[in-house]
CSV table of C-alpha atoms in Angstrom, one decimal:
chain,number,residue,atom,x,y,z
A,3,ARG,CA,114.1,90.6,114.3
A,4,VAL,CA,117.7,90.4,114.3
A,5,SER,CA,119.0,87.3,112.5
A,6,TRP,CA,122.7,86.1,112.8
A,7,THR,CA,124.4,83.9,110.6
A,8,THR,CA,125.9,80.7,112.2
A,9,THR,CA,129.2,80.8,110.5
A,10,THR,CA,132.1,83.8,110.9
A,11,THR,CA,133.1,85.7,107.9
A,12,ARG,CA,136.4,87.3,107.6
A,13,PRO,CA,137.0,90.8,106.4
A,14,PRO,CA,138.5,91.4,103.0
A,15,PRO,CA,142.0,91.6,102.7
A,16,LEU,CA,142.7,95.2,102.2
A,17,ALA,CA,140.4,95.5,105.4
A,18,PRO,CA,142.3,93.6,108.4
A,19,SER,CA,140.4,92.4,111.2
A,20,VAL,CA,140.5,94.6,114.6
A,21,ASP,CA,142.1,91.8,116.1
A,22,ALA,CA,145.0,92.7,113.9
A,23,LEU,CA,145.0,96.1,114.2
A,24,TYR,CA,144.9,95.7,117.7
A,25,MET,CA,147.8,93.5,118.1
A,26,GLY,CA,150.0,95.0,115.4
A,27,LEU,CA,149.8,92.0,113.6
A,28,PRO,CA,148.8,90.8,109.8
A,29,ALA,CA,145.6,90.0,108.8
A,30,ALA,CA,146.5,86.7,108.7
A,31,ALA,CA,146.9,84.1,111.9
A,32,PRO,CA,149.1,85.2,114.5
A,33,PRO,CA,152.4,84.0,114.3
A,34,ALA,CA,153.3,80.7,116.5
A,35,VAL,CA,154.4,81.5,120.0
A,36,PRO,CA,157.3,79.6,121.2
A,37,ARG,CA,156.1,77.3,124.3
A,38,PRO,CA,157.8,78.1,127.8
A,39,GLU,CA,159.7,75.2,129.6
A,40,ALA,CA,157.2,73.6,131.8
A,41,VAL,CA,157.8,73.8,135.8
A,42,ALA,CA,157.2,71.1,137.9
A,43,PRO,CA,153.7,71.8,139.2
A,44,ARG,CA,152.8,71.4,142.8
A,45,TYR,CA,149.6,69.4,142.9
A,46,ASP,CA,148.6,65.7,143.5
A,47,PRO,CA,148.1,63.3,140.7
A,48,GLY,CA,144.5,62.2,139.8
A,49,CYS,CA,141.8,62.7,137.2
A,50,ALA,CA,142.8,66.2,136.2
A,51,THR,CA,146.3,66.0,135.5
A,52,LEU,CA,148.1,69.5,134.4
A,53,PRO,CA,148.5,69.8,130.4
A,54,SER,CA,151.1,72.1,130.6
A,55,THR,CA,153.3,69.1,131.7
A,56,GLY,CA,152.5,67.6,127.9
A,57,ASN,CA,149.7,65.5,128.6
A,58,GLY,CA,147.5,67.5,126.6
A,59,SER,CA,145.9,70.9,126.3
A,60,VAL,CA,143.3,72.9,128.2
A,61,ILE,CA,140.8,76.0,127.7
A,62,VAL,CA,140.7,78.2,130.8
A,63,ILE,CA,137.5,79.7,131.2
A,64,LEU,CA,137.5,82.9,133.1
A,65,ARG,CA,134.4,85.1,133.8
A,66,HIS,CA,135.6,89.0,134.1
A,67,GLY,CA,135.8,90.2,137.7
A,68,LYS,CA,133.2,92.1,139.9
A,69,THR,CA,132.1,95.3,138.3
A,70,GLU,CA,130.4,98.3,139.8
A,71,HIS,CA,127.4,97.3,137.8
A,72,ASN,CA,127.5,93.9,139.6
A,73,LYS,CA,127.3,95.4,143.2
A,74,LEU,CA,124.5,97.7,142.4
A,75,GLY,CA,122.3,94.6,140.4
A,76,LEU,CA,122.5,96.4,137.0
A,77,PHE,CA,121.7,94.9,133.7
A,78,THR,CA,125.1,95.6,131.8
A,79,GLY,CA,125.0,93.8,128.6
A,80,TRP,CA,127.3,95.7,126.1
A,81,GLU,CA,128.1,98.9,128.4
A,82,ASP,CA,131.7,99.3,129.0
A,83,ALA,CA,131.6,99.1,132.6
A,84,GLY,CA,135.0,98.9,134.3
A,85,LEU,CA,136.1,96.5,137.2
A,86,ALA,CA,135.7,97.2,140.7
A,87,ARG,CA,138.4,97.1,143.3
A,88,GLU,CA,136.7,93.3,144.3
A,89,GLY,CA,136.9,92.7,140.7
A,90,ARG,CA,140.7,93.4,140.2
A,91,ALA,CA,141.4,91.5,143.5
A,92,GLU,CA,139.6,88.4,141.9
A,93,ALA,CA,141.5,88.5,138.7
A,94,ARG,CA,144.8,88.8,140.4
A,95,ARG,CA,143.6,85.8,142.5
A,96,ALA,CA,143.0,84.0,139.5
A,97,GLY,CA,146.5,84.8,137.6
A,98,GLN,CA,147.8,83.7,141.2
A,99,LEU,CA,146.2,80.3,141.2
A,100,LEU,CA,147.0,79.3,137.5
A,101,SER,CA,150.6,80.2,138.3
A,102,ALA,CA,150.5,78.1,141.3
A,103,HIS,CA,149.5,75.2,139.7
A,104,GLY,CA,151.9,75.5,136.7
A,105,PHE,CA,149.8,76.5,134.0
A,106,LYS,CA,151.4,78.0,131.0
A,107,ILE,CA,149.2,80.1,128.6
A,108,ASP,CA,150.0,80.4,124.8
A,109,VAL,CA,147.4,83.0,123.8
A,110,VAL,CA,144.1,84.7,125.3
A,111,TYR,CA,140.8,85.3,123.4
A,112,THR,CA,138.6,88.0,124.8
A,113,SER,CA,136.1,90.2,124.2
A,114,TRP,CA,136.0,94.1,123.3
A,115,LEU,CA,134.7,95.0,126.9
A,116,SER,CA,137.4,96.7,129.0
A,117,ARG,CA,136.3,94.2,132.1
A,118,ALA,CA,137.1,91.3,130.2
A,119,ILE,CA,140.3,92.9,128.8
A,120,GLU,CA,141.5,94.3,131.9
A,121,THR,CA,140.7,90.7,133.9
A,122,ALA,CA,143.0,89.0,131.5
A,123,TRP,CA,145.7,91.6,132.1
A,124,ILE,CA,145.6,91.4,135.6
A,125,ALA,CA,145.5,87.5,135.2
A,126,LEU,CA,148.7,87.4,132.6
A,127,SER,CA,150.7,90.0,135.0
A,128,GLU,CA,150.5,87.6,138.1
A,129,MET,CA,151.9,85.0,135.7
A,130,ASP,CA,154.6,86.8,134.1
A,131,ALA,CA,152.9,86.5,130.8
A,132,LEU,CA,152.0,89.6,129.7
A,133,TRP,CA,153.8,89.3,126.5
A,134,ILE,CA,151.7,86.5,125.0
A,135,PRO,CA,149.0,87.4,122.2
A,136,ILE,CA,145.9,88.9,123.1
A,137,ILE,CA,143.1,88.1,120.7
A,138,LYS,CA,139.8,90.5,120.8
A,139,SER,CA,136.7,89.7,119.0
A,140,TRP,CA,133.0,91.5,119.4
A,141,ARG,CA,131.5,87.8,119.2
A,142,LEU,CA,132.8,87.0,122.7
A,143,ASN,CA,131.1,90.2,124.0
A,144,GLU,CA,128.1,89.9,127.1
A,145,ARG,CA,124.4,89.3,125.5
A,146,MET,CA,122.9,92.5,124.8
A,147,TYR,CA,120.3,93.5,127.0
A,148,GLY,CA,118.4,96.3,124.9
A,149,ALA,CA,116.6,98.9,126.8
A,150,LEU,CA,117.2,96.9,130.0
A,151,THR,CA,120.8,98.3,130.0
A,152,GLY,CA,121.8,100.0,132.8
A,153,LEU,CA,118.6,99.5,134.7
A,154,SER,CA,118.1,98.0,138.3
A,155,LYS,CA,117.1,94.3,138.2
A,156,LYS,CA,115.4,94.7,141.3
A,157,MET,CA,113.2,97.6,140.1
A,158,ILE,CA,112.6,95.7,136.8
A,159,ASN,CA,111.2,92.6,138.8
A,160,ARG,CA,109.1,94.9,140.9
A,161,VAL,CA,107.5,96.8,137.8
A,162,HIS,CA,107.2,93.9,135.4
A,163,GLY,CA,106.8,90.9,137.9
A,164,GLU,CA,109.0,88.1,138.4
A,165,LYS,CA,108.0,85.7,135.6
A,166,GLN,CA,108.5,88.4,132.9
A,167,PHE,CA,111.9,89.5,135.0
A,168,MET,CA,113.0,85.6,134.6
A,169,LYS,CA,112.1,85.5,130.7
A,170,TRP,CA,114.3,88.4,129.9
A,171,ARG,CA,116.9,87.6,132.2
A,172,ARG,CA,117.4,83.8,131.6
A,173,GLY,CA,114.9,83.1,128.7
A,174,TYR,CA,116.6,81.1,125.9
A,175,THR,CA,114.3,82.8,123.4
A,176,ASN,CA,113.0,85.7,124.8
A,177,ARG,CA,114.6,89.0,123.9
A,178,PRO,CA,114.2,92.2,126.1
A,179,PRO,CA,113.0,95.3,124.8
A,180,PRO,CA,115.1,96.6,121.7
A,181,VAL,CA,117.1,99.7,122.5
A,182,SER,CA,116.7,102.9,120.2
A,183,THR,CA,118.4,103.6,117.4
A,184,PHE,CA,119.6,106.9,119.0
A,185,SER,CA,120.6,105.4,122.3
A,186,THR,CA,123.8,105.9,124.0
A,187,TYR,CA,123.7,102.0,124.8
A,188,TYR,CA,123.0,101.4,120.8
A,189,PRO,CA,126.3,99.7,119.6
A,190,GLY,CA,126.0,101.7,116.1
A,191,ASN,CA,126.8,104.9,118.3
A,192,ASP,CA,129.8,103.5,119.6
A,193,ALA,CA,132.9,104.3,117.6
A,194,ARG,CA,134.9,101.2,118.3
A,195,TYR,CA,131.9,99.3,116.6
A,196,VAL,CA,131.0,101.4,113.9
A,197,GLN,CA,134.5,101.4,112.9
A,198,TYR,CA,135.8,98.1,113.1
A,199,LEU,CA,133.1,95.6,113.4
A,200,VAL,CA,133.1,94.7,109.8
A,201,ASP,CA,131.8,91.0,109.7
A,202,VAL,CA,128.0,91.8,109.8
A,203,ARG,CA,125.8,92.6,107.0
A,204,PHE,CA,124.6,96.2,106.3
A,205,SER,CA,121.3,97.1,107.0
A,206,VAL,CA,119.1,99.3,104.5
A,207,ARG,CA,116.7,100.5,107.5
A,208,GLU,CA,119.9,101.5,109.8
A,209,SER,CA,121.5,103.3,106.8
A,210,LEU,CA,118.2,105.3,105.9
A,211,VAL,CA,117.7,106.5,109.3
A,212,ARG,CA,121.2,107.5,109.6
A,213,SER,CA,121.2,108.8,106.2
A,214,ILE,CA,118.5,111.2,106.8
A,215,ALA,CA,119.5,112.3,110.3
A,216,ALA,CA,123.0,113.1,109.0
A,217,GLY,CA,122.1,114.8,105.8
A,218,GLN,CA,124.1,112.5,103.7
A,219,PHE,CA,124.4,109.1,102.8
A,220,VAL,CA,125.9,106.8,105.5
A,221,PHE,CA,126.3,103.2,105.3
A,222,ALA,CA,125.5,101.4,108.9
A,223,ARG,CA,125.5,98.0,109.8
A,224,LYS,CA,123.1,95.6,111.3
A,225,MET,CA,124.2,95.6,114.7
A,226,PRO,CA,121.9,94.0,117.9
A,227,LYS,CA,119.4,96.2,119.6
A,228,ALA,CA,118.7,93.3,121.7
A,229,GLU,CA,119.6,89.7,122.1
A,230,SER,CA,118.3,86.5,123.7
A,231,LEU,CA,120.6,83.7,125.0
A,232,GLU,CA,120.2,82.0,122.0
A,233,ASP,CA,121.0,85.3,119.8
A,234,CYS,CA,124.3,85.5,122.2
A,235,MET,CA,125.4,81.5,121.5
A,236,LYS,CA,124.6,82.1,117.6
A,237,ARG,CA,127.9,84.4,117.4
A,238,THR,CA,129.7,82.9,120.4
A,239,ILE,CA,129.7,79.0,119.6
A,240,PRO,CA,130.7,79.5,116.0
A,241,TYR,CA,133.3,81.8,116.9
A,242,PHE,CA,134.5,79.0,119.2
A,243,LEU,CA,134.4,76.2,116.9
A,244,GLU,CA,136.3,78.1,113.8
A,245,GLU,CA,138.8,80.3,115.8
A,246,ILE,CA,139.7,78.8,119.4
A,247,TYR,CA,138.7,75.1,119.2
A,248,PRO,CA,141.5,74.4,116.5
A,249,THR,CA,144.1,76.4,118.3
A,250,VAL,CA,143.6,74.2,121.3
A,251,VAL,CA,143.4,70.9,119.3
A,252,ASP,CA,145.3,71.2,116.4
A,253,GLN,CA,148.4,73.4,117.7
A,254,ARG,CA,148.0,71.6,121.4
A,255,ARG,CA,148.1,75.2,122.9
A,256,ASN,CA,146.6,76.2,126.6
A,257,VAL,CA,144.0,79.1,126.0
A,258,LEU,CA,142.4,81.4,128.4
A,259,VAL,CA,139.2,82.7,127.4
A,260,SER,CA,138.4,86.1,129.3
A,261,SER,CA,134.7,86.9,128.7
A,262,SER,CA,131.4,87.8,130.4
A,263,GLU,CA,128.7,85.4,131.8
A,264,ASN,CA,126.2,84.6,128.8
A,265,ALA,CA,128.9,84.3,126.4
A,266,ILE,CA,130.8,81.7,128.8
A,267,ARG,CA,127.5,80.0,129.1
A,268,GLY,CA,127.6,79.1,125.5
A,269,LEU,CA,131.1,77.9,125.9
A,270,LEU,CA,129.9,75.4,128.4
A,271,MET,CA,126.8,74.8,126.8
A,272,HIS,CA,128.9,73.1,123.8
A,273,LEU,CA,131.8,71.5,126.0
A,274,CYS,CA,129.6,70.2,128.6
A,275,ASP,CA,126.8,69.3,126.1
A,276,ILE,CA,124.3,71.1,128.3
A,277,PRO,CA,120.6,71.0,126.7
A,278,THR,CA,119.2,74.3,125.9
A,279,GLU,CA,116.2,73.8,128.6
A,280,ARG,CA,118.7,73.6,131.4
A,281,ILE,CA,121.3,76.4,130.0
A,282,ASN,CA,119.4,78.8,132.1
A,283,GLU,CA,119.9,76.7,135.0
A,284,VAL,CA,123.7,77.8,135.0
A,285,GLU,CA,125.6,80.4,137.1
A,286,ILE,CA,129.0,81.5,136.5
A,287,PRO,CA,131.2,83.1,139.6
A,288,THR,CA,133.2,86.3,139.2
A,289,GLY,CA,136.9,85.7,138.6
A,290,LEU,CA,136.9,82.2,139.1
A,291,PRO,CA,139.0,80.0,136.3
A,292,LEU,CA,137.7,77.0,135.2
A,293,ILE,CA,139.7,74.5,133.5
A,294,PHE,CA,138.5,72.4,130.8
A,295,ASP,CA,140.4,69.6,130.1
A,296,VAL,CA,140.0,68.8,126.1
A,297,ASN,CA,141.1,64.9,126.4
A,298,GLN,CA,139.3,64.1,129.5
A,299,LYS,CA,136.3,66.3,128.6
A,300,CYS,CA,135.8,67.5,132.2
A,301,LEU,CA,135.8,70.9,133.9
A,302,ARG,CA,137.9,71.4,137.1
A,303,LEU,CA,138.5,74.0,139.7
A,304,LEU,CA,141.8,75.1,141.3
A,305,ASP,CA,142.6,74.4,144.7
A,306,ASP,CA,143.6,77.3,146.9
A,307,GLY,CA,143.7,75.2,150.1
A,308,GLU,CA,140.2,76.2,151.0
A,309,TYR,CA,138.2,73.5,149.4
A,310,SER,CA,136.6,70.6,151.3
A,311,THR,CA,137.8,67.0,150.3
A,312,VAL,CA,133.9,66.5,149.7
A,313,PRO,CA,133.0,66.7,146.2
A,314,GLU,CA,129.5,67.8,147.3
A,315,GLU,CA,131.2,70.4,150.0
A,316,ALA,CA,133.5,71.6,147.7
A,317,LEU,CA,131.0,72.5,144.8
A,318,ALA,CA,128.8,74.1,147.2
A,319,ARG,CA,131.4,77.0,147.9
A,320,TRP,CA,130.6,78.6,144.7
A,321,ASN,CA,127.1,79.6,143.1
A,322,PHE,CA,126.9,77.6,140.1
A,323,GLY,CA,123.4,77.4,139.8
A,324,THR,CA,121.4,74.2,139.8
A,325,ALA,CA,123.1,72.4,137.0
A,326,LEU,CA,125.9,71.0,138.8
A,327,ASP,CA,125.3,67.6,137.5
A,328,MET,CA,126.0,69.1,134.0
A,329,LEU,CA,129.2,71.2,134.8
A,330,PHE,CA,131.0,68.8,136.9
A,331,ARG,CA,130.7,65.1,135.6
A,332,PRO,CA,132.9,62.2,135.8
A,333,CYS,CA,135.9,61.8,133.2
A,334,ASP,CA,135.0,60.5,129.5
A,335,SER,CA,135.7,57.1,129.6
A,336,GLU,CA,136.3,56.9,126.2
A,337,ILE,CA,139.5,59.0,126.8
A,338,GLY,CA,141.3,55.7,125.4
A,339,GLU,CA,144.1,53.5,127.3
A,340,GLY,CA,147.2,54.9,129.0
A,341,GLU,CA,148.0,56.2,132.0
A,342,ASP,CA,145.3,59.2,131.8
A,343,ALA,CA,142.6,56.1,131.3
A,344,GLU,CA,144.3,54.6,134.8
A,345,ASN,CA,144.4,57.8,137.0
A,346,CYS,CA,140.8,59.1,135.9
A,347,ASP,CA,138.0,57.3,138.4
A,348,ALA,CA,134.9,58.1,136.6
A,349,SER,CA,133.1,57.0,139.8
A,350,LEU,CA,134.2,59.5,142.3
A,351,PRO,CA,135.4,62.5,140.4
A,352,ASP,CA,137.3,65.2,142.5
A,353,PRO,CA,136.2,68.4,141.0
A,354,VAL,CA,139.4,70.3,142.4
A,355,ILE,CA,143.0,69.8,141.3
A,356,ARG,CA,144.6,69.7,144.6
A,357,LEU,CA,147.9,71.5,145.5
A,358,ALA,CA,150.1,69.5,147.4
A,359,THR,CA,151.8,72.3,149.0
A,360,LEU,CA,150.4,75.9,149.3
A,361,PRO,CA,152.1,78.7,148.1
A,362,PRO,CA,152.6,81.9,150.3
A,363,GLU,CA,150.9,83.9,147.4
A,364,LEU,CA,147.6,82.0,148.1
A,365,ALA,CA,147.5,82.7,151.8
A,366,GLY,CA,144.8,85.3,153.0
A,367,PRO,CA,142.2,87.1,150.9
A,368,PRO,CA,142.6,88.3,147.5
A,369,THR,CA,143.8,91.8,147.4
A,370,ALA,CA,143.5,94.4,144.4
A,371,PRO,CA,146.7,94.7,142.3
A,372,TYR,CA,147.0,98.5,142.1
A,373,PRO,CA,146.3,99.8,145.7
A,374,ARG,CA,145.0,103.7,145.7
A,375,PRO,CA,147.4,106.3,147.0
A,376,ARG,CA,147.2,107.8,150.2
A,377,ARG,CA,144.9,110.7,150.4
A,378,ARG,CA,147.0,113.9,151.3
A,379,SER,CA,145.8,116.9,153.2
A,380,LEU,CA,146.2,120.1,151.0
A,381,ALA,CA,147.0,122.3,153.7
A,382,HIS,CA,149.4,120.4,155.4
A,383,GLY,CA,150.8,118.3,152.6
A,384,ARG,CA,150.3,114.8,155.0
A,385,SER,CA,149.0,111.7,154.6
A,386,ALA,CA,145.3,111.1,155.6
A,387,SER,CA,146.6,108.7,158.4
A,388,HIS,CA,148.8,111.6,160.0
A,389,SER,CA,146.1,114.2,160.2
A,390,THR,CA,143.5,111.7,161.7
A,391,SER,CA,145.8,111.4,164.5
A,392,ARG,CA,145.6,115.0,165.5
A,393,PRO,CA,142.6,116.4,167.8
A,394,ARG,CA,139.2,116.9,166.0
A,395,ARG,CA,139.3,120.7,166.4
A,396,HIS,CA,142.5,120.6,164.5
A,397,ARG,CA,141.2,118.5,161.6
A,398,ASP,CA,138.4,120.6,161.1
A,399,ALA,CA,140.2,124.0,161.0
A,400,SER,CA,142.7,122.3,158.6
A,401,ASN,CA,139.8,121.3,156.1
A,402,ILE,CA,138.3,124.8,156.4
A,403,HIS,CA,141.8,126.4,155.7
A,404,ALA,CA,142.1,123.9,152.7
A,405,GLY,CA,138.8,124.6,151.4
A,406,ARG,CA,139.7,128.4,151.1
A,407,LEU,CA,142.8,127.7,149.5
A,408,LEU,CA,141.1,125.9,146.8
A,409,ALA,CA,138.5,128.9,146.6
A,410,VAL,CA,141.0,131.5,146.0
A,411,ALA,CA,142.9,129.1,143.6
A,412,MET,CA,139.5,128.7,141.7
A,413,VAL,CA,139.0,132.7,141.9
A,414,ASP,CA,142.5,133.5,140.5
A,415,ALA,CA,142.2,130.7,137.9
A,416,ARG,CA,138.8,132.3,136.6
A,417,GLY,CA,140.3,136.0,136.7
A,418,VAL,CA,143.3,134.7,134.5
A,419,LEU,CA,141.0,133.0,131.9
C-alpha cells in the first residue's frame, strides 16, 4: 500500500524544486508580479462581483480540455495524453470568457501533464497574459489509475461488472489494481519523475529491484502504482492549503488552477465543504472555467450568452453530476457588512456571472486556436480544395502519379544510404 504524508516538504536548498527549474527562478518563492490595471468589466452587478476590480480575490478552476483518451473513453491517469482539437477549442473559449469578463490572472498553478499545461497556455494566450508565472507541481496530477491506465472503460465495465467498475472509478477508498514496476505507465520509468520528483521518500523495495535489474546500486523513490480518490486528495489538498491558498488570501491575487478532474474534485471538496460520501457524485466538465469567490465562498459560471435566466436550467447545461446542491450554493451569509453583503441574495443565487453586452469573440461555437494547414497535392502542388474540384478520374490519376513519385524517391534514398 502506498502511503502519503499530508504535508508538503520542500527539497533541500542545493536541489531546487522542479517549479524553479521550469520557470528559471530560484528555489525561493516566485517574485511578486505587478498587477495590471483593471479594465471596466461588462457584467451585471449581483452576488458574484468581479474581484479584478479590487473587491477581493478569486480562484479560477479549469479542467483541461478534451483529449483523445476522453473521446475514446479510456482511463488516462498519469499517461501524458495531449489535447484533441476539441480540447484546444475549449481552452480557447475559456480564455475568451475570462477576458470578456475582465479577469486578470496573477499566477497559474498546474500539473506536470501536458494536457493541463497546454490548456493553461491557450487560455492565457487569449487573455494576452502568457508572461505571467506558471508554477507546476506533480501534486496536481490526475489520479493514478494503475493497471487500468490506457484501457477502455466500457471493456472494464463489461469484464468486471458495473459494481467493481464503479468502485475502481468512483470509490473514495478503493484503489485499482497496481501497475507493474517495469510498466511504461509506472512513474518510476518516466524521466521527469525520476529526475525532478524529490519531495517523496525513498523506497527500499524499489531501490532493491532496480539495483538488481541495473547491476548497480540505484536509489528509487516511492511513487504511486495506483491511487484511490482519497490518495489523490491527500497530496492535492495539502498542496493547495500550503502553496495556493496563501497566495490568494495573503497576497490578494487571482489564481488560475489548470488541472485534471480528480485533482479538482479534491479542491472543490475543501472549498465547498463536500463530504466524502458525496464527492464521488461530482462531475467536472472539460474546458469550463469555474469561478470561486474567496470572500463570498460561492462557485459561479461565466456568461457566454447561452445560459438561461432560470438557475436550474442554467446549471442543467453542463454535467456536474448529482451534487449540484453542494457545488452551487447561496453566498456565505457571514461575509460581513457592506456593499458585498447587500448585493448578495442568499435566497435566490444566480449561478452565472452575467454579461451586459456579449463581445463578438463569444458569438458562434468555439474553434481551435491553431488550424491545421491545408493538405497539398504532391503531384501538382495545389491545395486539397483545388484538387477536389477536378473530375474523379483526374484525381485518381494524380494520386497514382504521386504514389509512384514517392516510391521512386524512397528507392533512390535507399540506394544512397
